[in-house]
């Protein structure tokens, strides 16, 4: 099938996603990822710690772990859809960062993303495809933050690449 | 809708998004990073296109009282959190979406980033349980709360209620701003292309 042979124009792909996101907004709420990931964190922590998790107030008050939280399944769906797309277009293969500096950057980057999402109560997806289109005040605060962060991140990234 | 149906709808939505992302190589991180570092806008244009469609769609339905807009107070934590996130996504080379999509393609680095996102979230849950900031959703009032560095809640719908102007009017203003940015990028790309062609002609001339 042509769809799995040629790279799709991202402008077209994102226009299609935006239209689907409008339907999701009407049914449940705008596309988001961070909330589902937080719930997964809670569920994993519960699996490891059991009832001890109750001693950390965050998981009682802000995010009591529930497996039937719809936002979790957006993320699992994205993983599944990408896997199917990669297999059908013969683009699935194991990839591994080679240099130790890459592993270090990914580790720190992942940590900062997790901390940032929880501090802000939102992720980048909610910023661009949820809060800004809803014209939420938080969207403008978040976009200023992420642009400043991406700029600082780019400076660090350049330094590491050149150094 | 029962929770099971909600989860099914969400999974279906996610699957289509994952497929389209994988086939288009769209990346939110690249949309910002490439524009900043390399002055290339392939992903930035796609992001703006989605934002334009969504702005009109969301504010349109919000004018009629429809949809499920997010409802929580925002403040300094919103800026600071996304600032940290912005650094993190450039270092990790992936954002929340592309970590899932790239993991689906077999990228173990993306899976590693995802695992540490979970670790980061857990670490923040410990910090939150110690200093209780930013305020829990239950204590949010929608009004500014300056001691907690919170500005409250406002969106196109609250503007409509306060000013009596339909939300879509504000949406169309935002649409016009996004469109102006989109067109500025197209102009810039044309200028880059012209420069590139001129350079090629010059080098061809030198060789001849």
GROMACS .gro file of C-alpha atoms in nm:
model
  371
    1UNK     CA    1   0.000   0.000   0.000
    2UNK     CA    2   0.122   0.346  -0.096
    3UNK     CA    3   0.056   0.474   0.259
    4UNK     CA    4   0.327   0.248   0.400
    5UNK     CA    5   0.582   0.323   0.129
    6UNK     CA    6   0.598   0.701   0.120
    7UNK     CA    7   0.654   0.942   0.408
    8UNK     CA    8   0.335   1.130   0.484
    9UNK     CA    9   0.335   1.511   0.471
   10UNK     CA   10   0.335   1.614   0.840
   11UNK     CA   11   0.109   1.914   0.766
   12UNK     CA   12  -0.153   1.671   0.633
   13UNK     CA   13  -0.099   1.427   0.924
   14UNK     CA   14  -0.137   1.699   1.186
   15UNK     CA   15  -0.444   1.845   1.014
   16UNK     CA   16  -0.605   1.499   1.032
   17UNK     CA   17  -0.503   1.460   1.397
   18UNK     CA   18  -0.647   1.805   1.476
   19UNK     CA   19  -0.987   1.708   1.331
   20UNK     CA   20  -0.988   1.386   1.536
   21UNK     CA   21  -0.883   1.587   1.842
   22UNK     CA   22  -1.192   1.808   1.799
   23UNK     CA   23  -1.409   1.494   1.822
   24UNK     CA   24  -1.215   1.378   2.128
   25UNK     CA   25  -1.261   1.725   2.283
   26UNK     CA   26  -1.638   1.690   2.237
   27UNK     CA   27  -1.648   1.337   2.379
   28UNK     CA   28  -1.389   1.335   2.658
   29UNK     CA   29  -1.141   1.622   2.645
   30UNK     CA   30  -0.846   1.739   2.436
   31UNK     CA   31  -0.556   1.508   2.348
   32UNK     CA   32  -0.312   1.480   2.636
   33UNK     CA   33  -0.030   1.249   2.738
   34UNK     CA   34   0.114   1.364   3.072
   35UNK     CA   35  -0.192   1.274   3.280
   36UNK     CA   36  -0.199   0.918   3.150
   37UNK     CA   37   0.174   0.881   3.212
   38UNK     CA   38   0.130   1.003   3.569
   39UNK     CA   39  -0.142   0.745   3.624
   40UNK     CA   40   0.088   0.475   3.483
   41UNK     CA   41   0.361   0.591   3.720
   42UNK     CA   42   0.113   0.557   4.007
   43UNK     CA   43   0.002   0.211   3.898
   44UNK     CA   44   0.362   0.092   3.864
   45UNK     CA   45   0.453   0.240   4.202
   46UNK     CA   46   0.150   0.067   4.353
   47UNK     CA   47   0.258  -0.264   4.201
   48UNK     CA   48   0.601  -0.225   4.363
   49UNK     CA   49   0.515  -0.058   4.694
   50UNK     CA   50   0.165  -0.198   4.754
   51UNK     CA   51  -0.022  -0.024   5.035
   52UNK     CA   52   0.291   0.173   5.129
   53UNK     CA   53   0.207   0.404   4.837
   54UNK     CA   54  -0.076   0.542   5.055
   55UNK     CA   55   0.190   0.700   5.275
   56UNK     CA   56   0.285   0.940   4.994
   57UNK     CA   57   0.007   1.204   5.002
   58UNK     CA   58   0.042   1.290   4.631
   59UNK     CA   59  -0.101   0.952   4.532
   60UNK     CA   60  -0.396   0.994   4.774
   61UNK     CA   61  -0.485   1.350   4.695
   62UNK     CA   62  -0.378   1.443   4.343
   63UNK     CA   63  -0.361   1.114   4.150
   64UNK     CA   64  -0.515   0.809   4.321
   65UNK     CA   65  -0.410   0.527   4.083
   66UNK     CA   66  -0.695   0.393   3.864
   67UNK     CA   67  -0.645   0.159   3.568
   68UNK     CA   68  -0.965   0.279   3.398
   69UNK     CA   69  -0.839   0.636   3.341
   70UNK     CA   70  -0.894   0.707   2.968
   71UNK     CA   71  -0.578   0.914   2.923
   72UNK     CA   72  -0.362   0.604   2.982
   73UNK     CA   73  -0.505   0.444   2.669
   74UNK     CA   74  -0.416   0.734   2.441
   75UNK     CA   75  -0.050   0.662   2.514
   76UNK     CA   76  -0.087   0.286   2.474
   77UNK     CA   77  -0.273   0.350   2.148
   78UNK     CA   78   0.007   0.573   2.017
   79UNK     CA   79   0.258   0.298   2.093
   80UNK     CA   80   0.039   0.039   1.921
   81UNK     CA   81  -0.034   0.257   1.615
   82UNK     CA   82   0.334   0.343   1.571
   83UNK     CA   83   0.432  -0.023   1.607
   84UNK     CA   84   0.179  -0.129   1.340
   85UNK     CA   85   0.291   0.155   1.111
   86UNK     CA   86   0.659   0.065   1.156
   87UNK     CA   87   0.605  -0.306   1.095
   88UNK     CA   88   0.384  -0.260   0.787
   89UNK     CA   89   0.629  -0.013   0.633
   90UNK     CA   90   0.925  -0.237   0.723
   91UNK     CA   91   1.073   0.038   0.942
   92UNK     CA   92   1.075  -0.156   1.267
   93UNK     CA   93   1.420  -0.240   1.390
   94UNK     CA   94   1.598  -0.220   1.724
   95UNK     CA   95   1.784   0.106   1.762
   96UNK     CA   96   2.023   0.179   2.044
   97UNK     CA   97   2.202   0.507   2.120
   98UNK     CA   98   2.574   0.439   2.092
   99UNK     CA   99   2.767   0.699   2.287
  100UNK     CA  100   2.755   0.718   2.670
  101UNK     CA  101   2.695   1.096   2.640
  102UNK     CA  102   2.370   1.020   2.453
  103UNK     CA  103   2.251   0.787   2.729
  104UNK     CA  104   2.333   1.055   2.986
  105UNK     CA  105   2.141   1.323   2.794
  106UNK     CA  106   1.840   1.094   2.748
  107UNK     CA  107   1.839   1.006   3.120
  108UNK     CA  108   1.854   1.369   3.232
  109UNK     CA  109   1.608   1.471   2.960
  110UNK     CA  110   1.358   1.206   3.068
  111UNK     CA  111   1.384   1.307   3.433
  112UNK     CA  112   1.334   1.676   3.349
  113UNK     CA  113   1.030   1.595   3.135
  114UNK     CA  114   0.872   1.394   3.417
  115UNK     CA  115   0.941   1.658   3.682
  116UNK     CA  116   0.826   1.938   3.448
  117UNK     CA  117   0.496   1.769   3.361
  118UNK     CA  118   0.408   1.718   3.726
  119UNK     CA  119   0.510   2.068   3.830
  120UNK     CA  120   0.297   2.226   3.555
  121UNK     CA  121   0.006   1.976   3.564
  122UNK     CA  122   0.038   1.961   3.186
  123UNK     CA  123   0.267   1.831   2.913
  124UNK     CA  124   0.370   1.967   2.573
  125UNK     CA  125   0.073   1.804   2.397
  126UNK     CA  126  -0.180   1.975   2.624
  127UNK     CA  127   0.008   2.300   2.575
  128UNK     CA  128  -0.004   2.308   2.195
  129UNK     CA  129  -0.310   2.097   2.119
  130UNK     CA  130  -0.526   2.160   2.426
  131UNK     CA  131  -0.468   2.474   2.632
  132UNK     CA  132  -0.366   2.712   2.351
  133UNK     CA  133  -0.664   2.622   2.130
  134UNK     CA  134  -0.890   2.659   2.439
  135UNK     CA  135  -0.719   2.997   2.488
  136UNK     CA  136  -0.643   2.900   2.847
  137UNK     CA  137  -0.419   3.149   3.027
  138UNK     CA  138  -0.200   2.852   3.122
  139UNK     CA  139  -0.136   2.782   2.755
  140UNK     CA  140   0.042   3.114   2.709
  141UNK     CA  141   0.244   3.066   3.028
  142UNK     CA  142   0.332   2.712   2.917
  143UNK     CA  143   0.432   2.810   2.563
  144UNK     CA  144   0.662   3.084   2.697
  145UNK     CA  145   0.815   2.826   2.930
  146UNK     CA  146   0.865   2.557   2.668
  147UNK     CA  147   1.015   2.801   2.414
  148UNK     CA  148   1.260   2.933   2.672
  149UNK     CA  149   1.339   2.576   2.781
  150UNK     CA  150   1.388   2.451   2.424
  151UNK     CA  151   1.623   2.745   2.360
  152UNK     CA  152   1.830   2.670   2.671
  153UNK     CA  153   1.819   2.299   2.587
  154UNK     CA  154   1.946   2.372   2.236
  155UNK     CA  155   2.239   2.571   2.378
  156UNK     CA  156   2.332   2.279   2.608
  157UNK     CA  157   2.284   2.030   2.325
  158UNK     CA  158   2.513   2.230   2.091
  159UNK     CA  159   2.778   2.255   2.364
  160UNK     CA  160   2.774   1.880   2.418
  161UNK     CA  161   2.776   1.805   2.043
  162UNK     CA  162   3.068   2.041   1.984
  163UNK     CA  163   3.255   1.953   2.303
  164UNK     CA  164  -2.014   0.696   2.865
  165UNK     CA  165  -1.883   0.414   3.081
  166UNK     CA  166  -1.511   0.414   3.171
  167UNK     CA  167  -1.453   0.112   2.943
  168UNK     CA  168  -1.600   0.293   2.642
  169UNK     CA  169  -1.396   0.603   2.730
  170UNK     CA  170  -1.079   0.394   2.736
  171UNK     CA  171  -1.168   0.231   2.403
  172UNK     CA  172  -1.232   0.569   2.239
  173UNK     CA  173  -0.901   0.694   2.379
  174UNK     CA  174  -0.716   0.386   2.254
  175UNK     CA  175  -0.866   0.421   1.907
  176UNK     CA  176  -0.771   0.790   1.895
  177UNK     CA  177  -0.419   0.711   2.017
  178UNK     CA  178  -0.374   0.433   1.760
  179UNK     CA  179  -0.462   0.659   1.467
  180UNK     CA  180  -0.240   0.934   1.606
  181UNK     CA  181   0.050   0.690   1.652
  182UNK     CA  182   0.011   0.562   1.297
  183UNK     CA  183  -0.002   0.913   1.146
  184UNK     CA  184   0.295   1.026   1.358
  185UNK     CA  185   0.501   0.724   1.256
  186UNK     CA  186   0.424   0.767   0.885
  187UNK     CA  187   0.486   1.143   0.885
  188UNK     CA  188   0.791   1.146   1.116
  189UNK     CA  189   0.630   1.440   1.297
  190UNK     CA  190   0.803   1.531   1.617
  191UNK     CA  191   0.701   1.804   1.855
  192UNK     CA  192   1.055   1.842   1.985
  193UNK     CA  193   1.186   1.885   1.630
  194UNK     CA  194   0.916   2.148   1.567
  195UNK     CA  195   1.081   2.371   1.827
  196UNK     CA  196   1.444   2.250   1.823
  197UNK     CA  197   1.490   2.259   1.443
  198UNK     CA  198   1.338   2.605   1.419
  199UNK     CA  199   1.576   2.729   1.690
  200UNK     CA  200   1.893   2.541   1.595
  201UNK     CA  201   1.876   2.483   1.220
  202UNK     CA  202   1.613   2.731   1.097
  203UNK     CA  203   1.418   2.451   0.932
  204UNK     CA  204   1.042   2.443   0.974
  205UNK     CA  205   0.905   2.112   0.840
  206UNK     CA  206   0.756   2.015   1.178
  207UNK     CA  207   0.686   2.370   1.295
  208UNK     CA  208   0.445   2.424   1.005
  209UNK     CA  209   0.258   2.102   1.086
  210UNK     CA  210   0.225   2.204   1.450
  211UNK     CA  211   0.092   2.549   1.354
  212UNK     CA  212  -0.157   2.391   1.111
  213UNK     CA  213  -0.299   2.173   1.391
  214UNK     CA  214  -0.311   2.470   1.629
  215UNK     CA  215  -0.505   2.679   1.375
  216UNK     CA  216  -0.766   2.407   1.312
  217UNK     CA  217  -0.799   2.334   1.684
  218UNK     CA  218  -0.833   2.700   1.782
  219UNK     CA  219  -1.131   2.747   1.550
  220UNK     CA  220  -1.281   2.408   1.640
  221UNK     CA  221  -1.243   2.434   2.018
  222UNK     CA  222  -1.348   2.799   2.055
  223UNK     CA  223  -1.635   2.738   1.811
  224UNK     CA  224  -1.779   2.460   2.024
  225UNK     CA  225  -1.694   2.648   2.345
  226UNK     CA  226  -1.911   2.939   2.220
  227UNK     CA  227  -2.203   2.694   2.217
  228UNK     CA  228  -2.112   2.556   2.559
  229UNK     CA  229  -1.982   2.228   2.415
  230UNK     CA  230  -1.663   2.029   2.463
  231UNK     CA  231  -1.462   1.944   2.771
  232UNK     CA  232  -1.205   2.222   2.824
  233UNK     CA  233  -0.938   2.155   3.084
  234UNK     CA  234  -1.013   2.318   3.414
  235UNK     CA  235  -0.739   2.391   3.665
  236UNK     CA  236  -0.556   2.692   3.802
  237UNK     CA  237  -0.233   2.800   3.642
  238UNK     CA  238   0.056   3.007   3.763
  239UNK     CA  239   0.432   3.018   3.797
  240UNK     CA  240   0.442   2.638   3.810
  241UNK     CA  241   0.296   2.625   3.457
  242UNK     CA  242   0.581   2.835   3.320
  243UNK     CA  243   0.854   2.673   3.531
  244UNK     CA  244   0.733   2.318   3.464
  245UNK     CA  245   0.728   2.362   3.089
  246UNK     CA  246   1.065   2.539   3.104
  247UNK     CA  247   1.216   2.226   3.261
  248UNK     CA  248   1.022   2.014   3.014
  249UNK     CA  249   1.160   2.217   2.721
  250UNK     CA  250   1.520   2.157   2.829
  251UNK     CA  251   1.441   1.791   2.891
  252UNK     CA  252   1.281   1.722   2.555
  253UNK     CA  253   1.572   1.870   2.359
  254UNK     CA  254   1.825   1.668   2.562
  255UNK     CA  255   1.620   1.350   2.529
  256UNK     CA  256   1.555   1.419   2.159
  257UNK     CA  257   1.188   1.330   2.208
  258UNK     CA  258   0.875   1.459   2.376
  259UNK     CA  259   0.584   1.277   2.539
  260UNK     CA  260   0.442   1.172   2.201
  261UNK     CA  261   0.759   1.077   2.020
  262UNK     CA  262   0.886   0.867   2.313
  263UNK     CA  263   0.582   0.639   2.262
  264UNK     CA  264   0.600   0.652   1.882
  265UNK     CA  265   0.976   0.588   1.867
  266UNK     CA  266   0.948   0.310   2.123
  267UNK     CA  267   0.691   0.154   1.889
  268UNK     CA  268   0.953   0.166   1.611
  269UNK     CA  269   1.200  -0.026   1.827
  270UNK     CA  270   1.402   0.270   1.958
  271UNK     CA  271   1.537   0.165   2.298
  272UNK     CA  272   1.674   0.514   2.369
  273UNK     CA  273   1.316   0.646   2.352
  274UNK     CA  274   1.202   0.369   2.588
  275UNK     CA  275   1.479   0.473   2.826
  276UNK     CA  276   1.360   0.838   2.811
  277UNK     CA  277   1.007   0.718   2.883
  278UNK     CA  278   1.118   0.515   3.185
  279UNK     CA  279   1.300   0.816   3.327
  280UNK     CA  280   0.996   1.034   3.265
  281UNK     CA  281   0.812   0.797   3.499
  282UNK     CA  282   1.100   0.818   3.747
  283UNK     CA  283   1.091   1.199   3.726
  284UNK     CA  284   0.717   1.197   3.794
  285UNK     CA  285   0.763   0.973   4.094
  286UNK     CA  286   1.043   1.194   4.230
  287UNK     CA  287   0.817   1.497   4.192
  288UNK     CA  288   0.536   1.316   4.375
  289UNK     CA  289   0.775   1.278   4.670
  290UNK     CA  290   0.875   1.645   4.655
  291UNK     CA  291   0.509   1.748   4.632
  292UNK     CA  292   0.419   1.539   4.935
  293UNK     CA  293   0.678   1.737   5.126
  294UNK     CA  294   0.609   2.097   5.017
  295UNK     CA  295   0.250   2.069   4.876
  296UNK     CA  296   0.322   2.298   4.581
  297UNK     CA  297   0.169   2.360   4.331
  298UNK     CA  298  -0.174   2.348   4.504
  299UNK     CA  299  -0.380   2.029   4.466
  300UNK     CA  300  -0.678   2.051   4.225
  301UNK     CA  301  -0.919   2.023   4.523
  302UNK     CA  302  -0.791   2.351   4.669
  303UNK     CA  303  -0.798   2.543   4.340
  304UNK     CA  304  -1.053   2.823   4.337
  305UNK     CA  305  -1.022   2.965   3.987
  306UNK     CA  306  -0.921   3.298   4.139
  307UNK     CA  307  -0.568   3.439   4.168
  308UNK     CA  308  -0.385   3.308   4.476
  309UNK     CA  309  -0.066   3.509   4.491
  310UNK     CA  310   0.090   3.350   4.803
  311UNK     CA  311   0.083   3.017   4.614
  312UNK     CA  312   0.202   3.193   4.295
  313UNK     CA  313  -0.124   3.104   4.120
  314UNK     CA  314  -0.307   3.323   3.869
  315UNK     CA  315  -0.634   3.129   3.864
  316UNK     CA  316  -0.833   3.002   3.569
  317UNK     CA  317  -0.924   3.174   3.242
  318UNK     CA  318  -1.000   3.052   2.892
  319UNK     CA  319  -1.206   3.150   2.586
  320UNK     CA  320  -1.521   3.043   2.771
  321UNK     CA  321  -1.460   3.259   3.080
  322UNK     CA  322  -1.384   3.551   2.846
  323UNK     CA  323  -1.719   3.490   2.677
  324UNK     CA  324  -1.898   3.485   3.012
  325UNK     CA  325  -1.724   3.798   3.141
  326UNK     CA  326  -1.730   4.012   2.827
  327UNK     CA  327  -2.042   3.882   2.655
  328UNK     CA  328  -1.849   3.825   2.331
  329UNK     CA  329  -1.869   3.472   2.181
  330UNK     CA  330  -1.557   3.261   2.239
  331UNK     CA  331  -1.516   3.206   1.863
  332UNK     CA  332  -1.440   3.579   1.816
  333UNK     CA  333  -1.131   3.543   2.037
  334UNK     CA  334  -1.055   3.218   1.857
  335UNK     CA  335  -1.056   3.390   1.520
  336UNK     CA  336  -0.815   3.655   1.650
  337UNK     CA  337  -0.578   3.380   1.767
  338UNK     CA  338  -0.626   3.201   1.435
  339UNK     CA  339  -0.518   3.518   1.251
  340UNK     CA  340  -0.204   3.545   1.467
  341UNK     CA  341  -0.112   3.178   1.406
  342UNK     CA  342  -0.177   3.222   1.034
  343UNK     CA  343   0.053   3.526   1.026
  344UNK     CA  344   0.331   3.317   1.187
  345UNK     CA  345   0.265   3.035   0.938
  346UNK     CA  346   0.288   3.274   0.644
  347UNK     CA  347   0.605   3.435   0.783
  348UNK     CA  348   0.761   3.087   0.790
  349UNK     CA  349   0.656   3.023   0.428
  350UNK     CA  350   0.814   3.356   0.326
  351UNK     CA  351   1.130   3.266   0.509
  352UNK     CA  352   1.145   2.926   0.341
  353UNK     CA  353   1.106   3.087   0.000
  354UNK     CA  354   1.390   3.327   0.082
  355UNK     CA  355   1.609   3.035   0.194
  356UNK     CA  356   1.525   2.849  -0.127
  357UNK     CA  357   1.609   3.152  -0.344
  358UNK     CA  358   1.940   3.197  -0.163
  359UNK     CA  359   2.017   2.829  -0.204
  360UNK     CA  360   1.949   2.841  -0.580
  361UNK     CA  361   2.157   3.156  -0.620
  362UNK     CA  362   2.445   2.987  -0.438
  363UNK     CA  363   2.417   2.681  -0.663
  364UNK     CA  364   2.423   2.897  -0.975
  365UNK     CA  365   2.731   3.080  -0.849
  366UNK     CA  366   2.923   2.760  -0.778
  367UNK     CA  367   2.814   2.620  -1.115
  368UNK     CA  368   2.940   2.941  -1.278
  369UNK     CA  369   3.275   2.915  -1.099
  370UNK     CA  370   3.321   2.556  -1.213
  371UNK     CA  371   3.241   2.643  -1.576
   0.00000   0.00000   0.00000
